[in-house]
Every structure is written in C-alpha cells, then in structure tokens.
PDB file of C-alpha atoms in Angstrom:
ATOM      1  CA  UNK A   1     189.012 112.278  70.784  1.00 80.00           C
ATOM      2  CA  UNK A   2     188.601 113.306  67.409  1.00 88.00           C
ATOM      3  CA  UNK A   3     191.645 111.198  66.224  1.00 92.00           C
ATOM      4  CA  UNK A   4     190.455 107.891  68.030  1.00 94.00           C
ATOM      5  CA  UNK A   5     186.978 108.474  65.944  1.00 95.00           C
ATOM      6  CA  UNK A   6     188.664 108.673  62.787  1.00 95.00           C
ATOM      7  CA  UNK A   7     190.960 105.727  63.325  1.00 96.00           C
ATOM      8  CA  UNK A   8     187.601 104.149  64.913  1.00 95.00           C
ATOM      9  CA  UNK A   9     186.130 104.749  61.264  1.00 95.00           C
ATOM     10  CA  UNK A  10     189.349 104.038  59.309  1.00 96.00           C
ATOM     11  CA  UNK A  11     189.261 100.499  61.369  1.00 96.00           C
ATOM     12  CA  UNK A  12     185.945  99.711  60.357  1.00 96.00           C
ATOM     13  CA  UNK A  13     186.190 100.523  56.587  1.00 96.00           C
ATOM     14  CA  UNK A  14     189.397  98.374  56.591  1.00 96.00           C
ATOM     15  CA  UNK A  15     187.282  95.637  58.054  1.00 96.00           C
ATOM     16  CA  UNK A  16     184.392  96.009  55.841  1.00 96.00           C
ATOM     17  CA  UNK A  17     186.278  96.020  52.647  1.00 96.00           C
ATOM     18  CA  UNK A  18     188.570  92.471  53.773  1.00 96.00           C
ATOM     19  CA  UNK A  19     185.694  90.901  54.940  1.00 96.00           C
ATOM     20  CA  UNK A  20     183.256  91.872  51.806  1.00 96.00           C
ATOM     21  CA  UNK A  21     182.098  88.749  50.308  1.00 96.00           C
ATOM     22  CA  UNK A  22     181.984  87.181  47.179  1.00 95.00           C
ATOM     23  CA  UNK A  23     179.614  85.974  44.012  1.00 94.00           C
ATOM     24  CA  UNK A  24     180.382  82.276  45.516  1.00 93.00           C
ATOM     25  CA  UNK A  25     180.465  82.702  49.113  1.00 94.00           C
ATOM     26  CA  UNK A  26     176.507  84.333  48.087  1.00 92.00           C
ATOM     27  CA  UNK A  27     175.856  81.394  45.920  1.00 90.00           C
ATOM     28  CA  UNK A  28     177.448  78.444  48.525  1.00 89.00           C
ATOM     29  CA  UNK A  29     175.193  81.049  51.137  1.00 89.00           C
ATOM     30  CA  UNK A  30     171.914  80.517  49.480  1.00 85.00           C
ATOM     31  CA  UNK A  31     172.373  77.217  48.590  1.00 84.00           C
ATOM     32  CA  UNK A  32     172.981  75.912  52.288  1.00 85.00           C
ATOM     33  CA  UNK A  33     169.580  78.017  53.185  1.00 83.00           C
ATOM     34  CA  UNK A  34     167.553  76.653  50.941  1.00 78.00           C
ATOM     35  CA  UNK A  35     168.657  73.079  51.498  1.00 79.00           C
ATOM     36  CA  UNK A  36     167.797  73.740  54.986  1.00 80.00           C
ATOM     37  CA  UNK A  37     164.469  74.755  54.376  1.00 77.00           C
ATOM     38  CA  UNK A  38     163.304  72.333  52.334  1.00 76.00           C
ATOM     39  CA  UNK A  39     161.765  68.872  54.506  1.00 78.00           C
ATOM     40  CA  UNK A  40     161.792  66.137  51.889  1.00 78.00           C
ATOM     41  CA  UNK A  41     165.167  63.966  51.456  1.00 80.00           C
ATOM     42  CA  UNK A  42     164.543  64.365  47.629  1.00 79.00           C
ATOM     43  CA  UNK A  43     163.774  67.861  47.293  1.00 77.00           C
ATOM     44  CA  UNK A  44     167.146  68.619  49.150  1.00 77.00           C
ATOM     45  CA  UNK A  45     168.738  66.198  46.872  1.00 79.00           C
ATOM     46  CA  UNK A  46     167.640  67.856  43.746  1.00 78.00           C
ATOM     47  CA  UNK A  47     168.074  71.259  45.467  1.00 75.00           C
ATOM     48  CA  UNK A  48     171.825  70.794  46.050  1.00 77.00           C
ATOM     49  CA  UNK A  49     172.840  68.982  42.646  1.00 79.00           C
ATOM     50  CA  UNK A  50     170.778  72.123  40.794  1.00 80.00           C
ATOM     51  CA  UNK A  51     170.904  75.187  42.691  1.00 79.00           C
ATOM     52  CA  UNK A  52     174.700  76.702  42.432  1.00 81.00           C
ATOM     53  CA  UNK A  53     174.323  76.664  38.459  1.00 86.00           C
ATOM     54  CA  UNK A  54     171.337  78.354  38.178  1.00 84.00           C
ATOM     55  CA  UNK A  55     172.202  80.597  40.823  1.00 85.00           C
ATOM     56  CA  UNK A  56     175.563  81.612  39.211  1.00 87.00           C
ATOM     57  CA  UNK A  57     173.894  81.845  35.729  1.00 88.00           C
ATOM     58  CA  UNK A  58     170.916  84.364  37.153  1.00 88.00           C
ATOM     59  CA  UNK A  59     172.915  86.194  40.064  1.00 91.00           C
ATOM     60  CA  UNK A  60     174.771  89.767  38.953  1.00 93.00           C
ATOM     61  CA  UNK A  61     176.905  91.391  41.890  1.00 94.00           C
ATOM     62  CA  UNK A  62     177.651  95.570  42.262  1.00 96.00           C
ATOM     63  CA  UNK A  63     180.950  95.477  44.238  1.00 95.00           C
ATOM     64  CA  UNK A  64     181.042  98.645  46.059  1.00 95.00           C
ATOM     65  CA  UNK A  65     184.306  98.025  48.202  1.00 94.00           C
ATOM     66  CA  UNK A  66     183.155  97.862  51.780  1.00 95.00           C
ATOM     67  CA  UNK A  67     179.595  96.012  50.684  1.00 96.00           C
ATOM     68  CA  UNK A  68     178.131  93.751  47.479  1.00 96.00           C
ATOM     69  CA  UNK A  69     174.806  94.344  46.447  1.00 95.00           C
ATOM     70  CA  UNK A  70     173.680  90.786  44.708  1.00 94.00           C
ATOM     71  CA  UNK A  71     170.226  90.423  42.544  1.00 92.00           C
ATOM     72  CA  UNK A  72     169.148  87.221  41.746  1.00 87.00           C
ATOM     73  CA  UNK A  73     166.295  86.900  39.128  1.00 87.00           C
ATOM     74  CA  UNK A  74     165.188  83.581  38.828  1.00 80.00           C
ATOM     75  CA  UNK A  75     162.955  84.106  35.415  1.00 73.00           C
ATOM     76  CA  UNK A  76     159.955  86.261  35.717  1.00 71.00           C
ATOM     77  CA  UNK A  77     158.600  84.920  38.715  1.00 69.00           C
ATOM     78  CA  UNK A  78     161.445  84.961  41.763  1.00 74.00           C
ATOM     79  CA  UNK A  79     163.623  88.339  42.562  1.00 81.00           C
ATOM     80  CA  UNK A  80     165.611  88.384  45.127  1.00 82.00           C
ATOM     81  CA  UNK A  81     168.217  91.045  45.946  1.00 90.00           C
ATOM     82  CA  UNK A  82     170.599  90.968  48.853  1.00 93.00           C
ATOM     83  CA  UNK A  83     173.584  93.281  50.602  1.00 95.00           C
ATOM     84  CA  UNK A  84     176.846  91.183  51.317  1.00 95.00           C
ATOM     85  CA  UNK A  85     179.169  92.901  54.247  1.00 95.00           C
ATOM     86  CA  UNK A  86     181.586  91.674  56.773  1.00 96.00           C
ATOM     87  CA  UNK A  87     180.768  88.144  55.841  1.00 94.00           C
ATOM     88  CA  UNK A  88     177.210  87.659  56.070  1.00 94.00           C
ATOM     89  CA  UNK A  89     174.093  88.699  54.369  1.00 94.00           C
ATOM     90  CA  UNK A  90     170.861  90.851  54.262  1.00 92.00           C
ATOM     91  CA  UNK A  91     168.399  89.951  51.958  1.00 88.00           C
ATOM     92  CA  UNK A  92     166.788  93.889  51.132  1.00 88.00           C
ATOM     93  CA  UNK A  93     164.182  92.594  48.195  1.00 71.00           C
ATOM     94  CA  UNK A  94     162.058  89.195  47.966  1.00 65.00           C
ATOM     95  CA  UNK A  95     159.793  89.533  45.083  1.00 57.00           C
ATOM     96  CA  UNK A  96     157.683  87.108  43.738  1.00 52.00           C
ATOM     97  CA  UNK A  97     155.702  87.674  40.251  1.00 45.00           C
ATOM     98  CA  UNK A  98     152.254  86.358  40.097  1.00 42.00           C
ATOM     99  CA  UNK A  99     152.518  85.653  36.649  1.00 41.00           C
ATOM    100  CA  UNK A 100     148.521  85.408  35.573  1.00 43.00           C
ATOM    101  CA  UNK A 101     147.612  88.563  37.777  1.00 44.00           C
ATOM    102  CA  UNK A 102     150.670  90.740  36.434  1.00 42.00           C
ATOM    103  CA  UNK A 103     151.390  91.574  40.026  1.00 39.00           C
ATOM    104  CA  UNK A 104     154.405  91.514  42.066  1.00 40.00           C
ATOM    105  CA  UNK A 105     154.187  90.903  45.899  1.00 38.00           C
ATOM    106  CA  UNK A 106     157.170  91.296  49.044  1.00 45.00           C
ATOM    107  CA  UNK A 107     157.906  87.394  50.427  1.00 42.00           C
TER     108      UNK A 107
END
C-alpha cells in the first residue's frame, strides 16, 4: 500500500514537472484570452498585433520545477499574477491600481 502511494506521488511529480509550462506558452495563453474577450473586430486586431511584446517585456516567471509562478505588471495600474502547472493556468492575483485614489482593488 505504502509503495503504490509513493510511486502514486513519484508519478505525479514526474507529470507535473514535464508538463510545467513556459514564459511563451503563458504569453500565447493570455493573448488568446484576451482576444476572446474583447467584441470589436478592431480592438482584437490591435490586441493581437500588440499584446505578446508587451506581455514578454512586463511578465517575470519563478520556475519552481513541478509549477511557474508568472507576474505580469502592466505599469502601475494592471497586476496580474498567475500559477502555471500541468499545462494550464490559475490566475492567483488580479490587481488593478486606481491611480488618482492610491488604491488597489481584486478584479
């Protein structure tokens, strides 16, 4: 029983550390979301031709092995911070700055 548990675990770390994805896959990841969300022809247009630059220039990644932690932060008024395992990804931290109040809000 024991053994089967450990090689359970073992199986899983293995897993987590192939699959752990990368600075791009994030970038390519947030890119395709946003493009989704946004309802004008244009604004997707200008989305997609600008958003993988600026979110390689202001993105920083932690590799820990078996997970990424990626923060984004967009100037002083967009944070967002995310957790990167077995492919896919949890965003953990939305903040948005209200710049004239000095305040900083959850999306």
């Amino acid at each position: 029983m024991k053994n089967r548990l450990i090689i359970g675990i073992i199986l899983i770390l293995f897993v987590a550390a192939i699959t752990n994805p990368s600075k791009e896959k994030y970038i390519a990841y947030v890119k395709e979301t946003s493009i989704q969300q946004k309802n004008n022809i244009v604004e997707r247009g200008v989305y997609s031709f600008f958003i993988s630059p600026v979110m390689n220039l202001s993105t920083t990644s932690h590799d820990y092995i078996f997970f990424t932690i990626f923060e984004t932060d967009i100037g002083e008024a967009i944070k967002y911070k995310a957790i990167g395992m077995f492919n896919k990804f949890i965003l953990i931290g939305n903040e948005k700055q209200d710049i004239k109040n000095n305040s900083v809000y959850k999306l």
